[in-house]
Short mmCIF file of C-alpha atoms in Angstrom, two decimals:
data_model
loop_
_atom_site.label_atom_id
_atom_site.label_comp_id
_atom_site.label_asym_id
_atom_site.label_seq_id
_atom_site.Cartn_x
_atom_site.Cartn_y
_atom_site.Cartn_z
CA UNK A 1 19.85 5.69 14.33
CA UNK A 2 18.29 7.73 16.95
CA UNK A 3 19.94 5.78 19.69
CA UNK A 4 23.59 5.78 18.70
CA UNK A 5 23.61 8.89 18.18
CA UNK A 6 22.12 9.81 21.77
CA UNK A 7 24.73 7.05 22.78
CA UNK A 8 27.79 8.80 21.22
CA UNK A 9 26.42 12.32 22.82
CA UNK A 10 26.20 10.61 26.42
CA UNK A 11 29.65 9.26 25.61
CA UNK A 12 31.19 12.60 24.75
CA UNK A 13 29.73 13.82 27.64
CA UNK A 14 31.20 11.41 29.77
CA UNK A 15 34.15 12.21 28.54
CA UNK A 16 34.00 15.91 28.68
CA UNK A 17 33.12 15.69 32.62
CA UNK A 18 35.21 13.27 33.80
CA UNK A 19 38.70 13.55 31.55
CA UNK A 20 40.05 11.10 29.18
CA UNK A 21 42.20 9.70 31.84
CA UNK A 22 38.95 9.18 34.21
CA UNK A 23 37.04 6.57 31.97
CA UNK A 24 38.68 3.28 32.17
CA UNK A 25 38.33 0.49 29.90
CA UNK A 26 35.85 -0.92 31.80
CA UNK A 27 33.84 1.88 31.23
CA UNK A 28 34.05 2.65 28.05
CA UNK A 29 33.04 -1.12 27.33
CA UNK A 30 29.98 -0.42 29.59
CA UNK A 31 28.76 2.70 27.65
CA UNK A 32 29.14 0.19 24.25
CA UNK A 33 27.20 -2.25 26.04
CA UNK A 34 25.05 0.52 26.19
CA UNK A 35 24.44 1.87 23.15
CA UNK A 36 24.43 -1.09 21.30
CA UNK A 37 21.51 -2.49 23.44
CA UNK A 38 19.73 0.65 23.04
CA UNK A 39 20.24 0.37 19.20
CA UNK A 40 18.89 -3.23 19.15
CA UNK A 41 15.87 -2.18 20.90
CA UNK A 42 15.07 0.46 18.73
CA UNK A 43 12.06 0.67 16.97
CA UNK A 44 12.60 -1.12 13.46
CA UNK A 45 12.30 0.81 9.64
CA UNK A 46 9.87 3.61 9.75
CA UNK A 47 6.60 3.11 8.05
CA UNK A 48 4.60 5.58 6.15
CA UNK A 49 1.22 5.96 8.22
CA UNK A 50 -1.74 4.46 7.30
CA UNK A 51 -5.44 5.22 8.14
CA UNK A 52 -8.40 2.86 8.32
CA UNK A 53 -10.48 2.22 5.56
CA UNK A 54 -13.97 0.31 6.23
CA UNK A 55 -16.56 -0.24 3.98
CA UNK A 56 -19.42 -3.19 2.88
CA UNK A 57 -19.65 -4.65 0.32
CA UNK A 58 -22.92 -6.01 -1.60
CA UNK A 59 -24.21 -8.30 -4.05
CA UNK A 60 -27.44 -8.85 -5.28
CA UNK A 61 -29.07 -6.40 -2.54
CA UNK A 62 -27.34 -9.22 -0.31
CA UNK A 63 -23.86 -8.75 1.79
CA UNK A 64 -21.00 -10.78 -0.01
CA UNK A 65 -18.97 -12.88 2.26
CA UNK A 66 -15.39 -14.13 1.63
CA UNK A 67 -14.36 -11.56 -1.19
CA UNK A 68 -10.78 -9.98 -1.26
CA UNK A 69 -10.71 -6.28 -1.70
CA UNK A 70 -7.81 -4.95 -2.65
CA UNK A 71 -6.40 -1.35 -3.14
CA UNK A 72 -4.11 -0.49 -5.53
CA UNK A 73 -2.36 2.41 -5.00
CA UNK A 74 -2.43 4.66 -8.55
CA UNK A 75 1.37 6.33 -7.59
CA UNK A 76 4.24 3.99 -8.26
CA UNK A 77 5.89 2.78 -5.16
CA UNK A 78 2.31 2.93 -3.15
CA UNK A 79 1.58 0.46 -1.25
CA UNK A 80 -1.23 -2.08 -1.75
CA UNK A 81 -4.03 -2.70 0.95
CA UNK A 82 -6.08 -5.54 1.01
CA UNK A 83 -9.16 -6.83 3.29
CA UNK A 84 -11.67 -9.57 3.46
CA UNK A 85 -14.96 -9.20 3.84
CA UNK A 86 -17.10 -11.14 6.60
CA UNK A 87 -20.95 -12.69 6.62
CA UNK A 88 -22.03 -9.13 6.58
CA UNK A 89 -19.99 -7.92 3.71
CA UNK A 90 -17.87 -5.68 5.89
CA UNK A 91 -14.25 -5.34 5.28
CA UNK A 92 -11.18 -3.60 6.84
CA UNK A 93 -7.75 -3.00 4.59
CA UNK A 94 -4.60 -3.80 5.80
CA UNK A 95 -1.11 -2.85 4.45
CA UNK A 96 0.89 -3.66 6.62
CA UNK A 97 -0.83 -6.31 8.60
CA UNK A 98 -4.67 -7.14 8.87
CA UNK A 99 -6.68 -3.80 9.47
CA UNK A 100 -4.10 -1.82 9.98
CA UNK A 101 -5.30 1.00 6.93
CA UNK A 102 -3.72 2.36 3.93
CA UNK A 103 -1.70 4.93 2.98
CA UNK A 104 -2.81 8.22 2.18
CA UNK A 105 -3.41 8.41 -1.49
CA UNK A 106 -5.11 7.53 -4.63
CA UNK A 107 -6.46 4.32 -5.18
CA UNK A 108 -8.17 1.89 -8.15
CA UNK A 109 -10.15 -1.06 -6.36
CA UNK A 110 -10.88 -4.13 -7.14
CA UNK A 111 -12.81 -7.23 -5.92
CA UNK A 112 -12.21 -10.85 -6.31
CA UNK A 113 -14.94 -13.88 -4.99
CA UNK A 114 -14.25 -17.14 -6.30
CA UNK A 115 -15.23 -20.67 -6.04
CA UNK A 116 -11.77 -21.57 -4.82
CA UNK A 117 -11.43 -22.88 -1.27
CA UNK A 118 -13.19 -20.55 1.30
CA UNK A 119 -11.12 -18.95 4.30
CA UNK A 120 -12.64 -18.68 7.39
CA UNK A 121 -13.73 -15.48 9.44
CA UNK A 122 -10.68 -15.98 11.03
CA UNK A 123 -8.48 -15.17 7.75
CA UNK A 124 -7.39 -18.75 7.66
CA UNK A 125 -7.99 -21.32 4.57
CA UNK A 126 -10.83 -24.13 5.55
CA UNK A 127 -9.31 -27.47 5.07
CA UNK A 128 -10.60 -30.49 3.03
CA UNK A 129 -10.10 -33.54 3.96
CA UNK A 130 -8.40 -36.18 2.02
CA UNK A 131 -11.57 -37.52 0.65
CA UNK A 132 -13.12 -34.72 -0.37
CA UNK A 133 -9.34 -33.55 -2.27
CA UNK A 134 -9.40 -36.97 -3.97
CA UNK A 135 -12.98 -36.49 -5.15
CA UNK A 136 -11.68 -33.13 -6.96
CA UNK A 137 -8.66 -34.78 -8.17
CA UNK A 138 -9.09 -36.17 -11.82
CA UNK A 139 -5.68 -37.73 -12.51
CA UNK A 140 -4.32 -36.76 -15.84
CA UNK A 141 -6.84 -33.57 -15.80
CA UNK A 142 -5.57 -30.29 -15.62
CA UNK A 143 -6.75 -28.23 -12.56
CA UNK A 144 -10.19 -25.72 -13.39
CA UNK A 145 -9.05 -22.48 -12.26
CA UNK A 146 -11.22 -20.77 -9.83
CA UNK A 147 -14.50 -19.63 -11.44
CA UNK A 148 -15.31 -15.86 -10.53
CA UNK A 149 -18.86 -15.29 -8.64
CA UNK A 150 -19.18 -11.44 -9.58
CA UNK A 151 -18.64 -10.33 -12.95
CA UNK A 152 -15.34 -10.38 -14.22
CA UNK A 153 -15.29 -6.34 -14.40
CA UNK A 154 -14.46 -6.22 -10.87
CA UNK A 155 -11.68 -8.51 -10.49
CA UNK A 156 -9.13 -6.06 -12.50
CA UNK A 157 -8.68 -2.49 -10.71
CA UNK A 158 -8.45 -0.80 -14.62
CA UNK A 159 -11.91 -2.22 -14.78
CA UNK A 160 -13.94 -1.77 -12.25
CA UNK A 161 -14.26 1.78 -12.45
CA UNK A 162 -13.65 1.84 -8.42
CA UNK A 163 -11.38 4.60 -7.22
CA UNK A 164 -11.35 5.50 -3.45
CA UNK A 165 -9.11 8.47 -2.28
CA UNK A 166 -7.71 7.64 1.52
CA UNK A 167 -7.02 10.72 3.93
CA UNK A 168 -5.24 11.47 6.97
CA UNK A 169 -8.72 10.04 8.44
CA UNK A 170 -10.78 6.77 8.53
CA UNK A 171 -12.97 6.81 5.32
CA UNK A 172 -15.47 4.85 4.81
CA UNK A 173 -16.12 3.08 1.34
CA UNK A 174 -19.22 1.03 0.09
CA UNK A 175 -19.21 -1.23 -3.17
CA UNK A 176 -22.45 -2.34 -4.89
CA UNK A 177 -21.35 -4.68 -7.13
CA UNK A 178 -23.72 -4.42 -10.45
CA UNK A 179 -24.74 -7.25 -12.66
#
């Protein structure tokens, strides 16, 4: 940690200056205090950076709302980055929180829109009510997965024949999706 160690530096200074004998035990306790407040504060596990990645996706000639696009990094340990794209197919990846980019690196995309229950613009899932759950509900049925919307090529990453390389810059990258 940064911190302690700038603690245990200001310490031995301390120390150095005013004599062993000078720093009571009140003060010593003080300079803990110190240090471990500064440690708390510290800034928490150090991220690799990421840089933005934008792009639009299209269907049809038309934008496609509501589809996941997610980045899968090709080096093991990478990171993933996903984003969701809005009424005007636009999209923004995320690793580490929504929009916040992806790591620099080699990447094999792919896109999933599905039937399933839509989430708004605002990245949250759009409730049914009960009535309209019932009406799904067949009791004894087993539950339809999701159907897929695009072709199924582009819901696996070894399929889609998508790659994207991110820099240390924003890049920009724009799907057609083909019938």
């Amino acid at each position: 940690c940064r911190s302690v160690g700038g603690c245990l530096r200001l310490f031995s200074s301390l120390h150095r200056k005013q004599g062993m004998k000078q720093i009571t035990l009140g003060g010593r306790l003080v300079c803990l205090s110190v240090c471990l407040i500064a440690a708390a504060c510290s800034k928490g596990p150090v991220r690799p950076a990421t840089y933005p990645v934008t792009g639009t996706v299209t269907f049809k000639g038309a934008p496609l709302e509501g589809a996941q696009v997610i980045f899968v990094p090709t080096a093991k340990g990478g990171q993933a980055a996903t984003g969701l794209t809005d009424a005007a197919g636009k999209y923004s990846v995320g690793t580490y929180q929504a929009k916040d980019g992806a790591q620099e690196g080699e990447y094999r995309i792919k896109i999933i829109k599905t039937d399933a229950k839509q989430v708004s613009a605002a990245g949250k899932p759009v409730s049914l009510s009960h009535e309209e759950e019932q009406a799904q509900y067949v009791e004894g049925a087993p539950a339809e997965p999701p159907k897929s919307l695009i072709p199924a090529k582009y819901d696996n990453e070894g399929t889609s024949g998508i790659t994207h390389t991110v820099t240390k810059q924003a890049t920009t990258l724009d799907i057609t999706i083909e019938e």
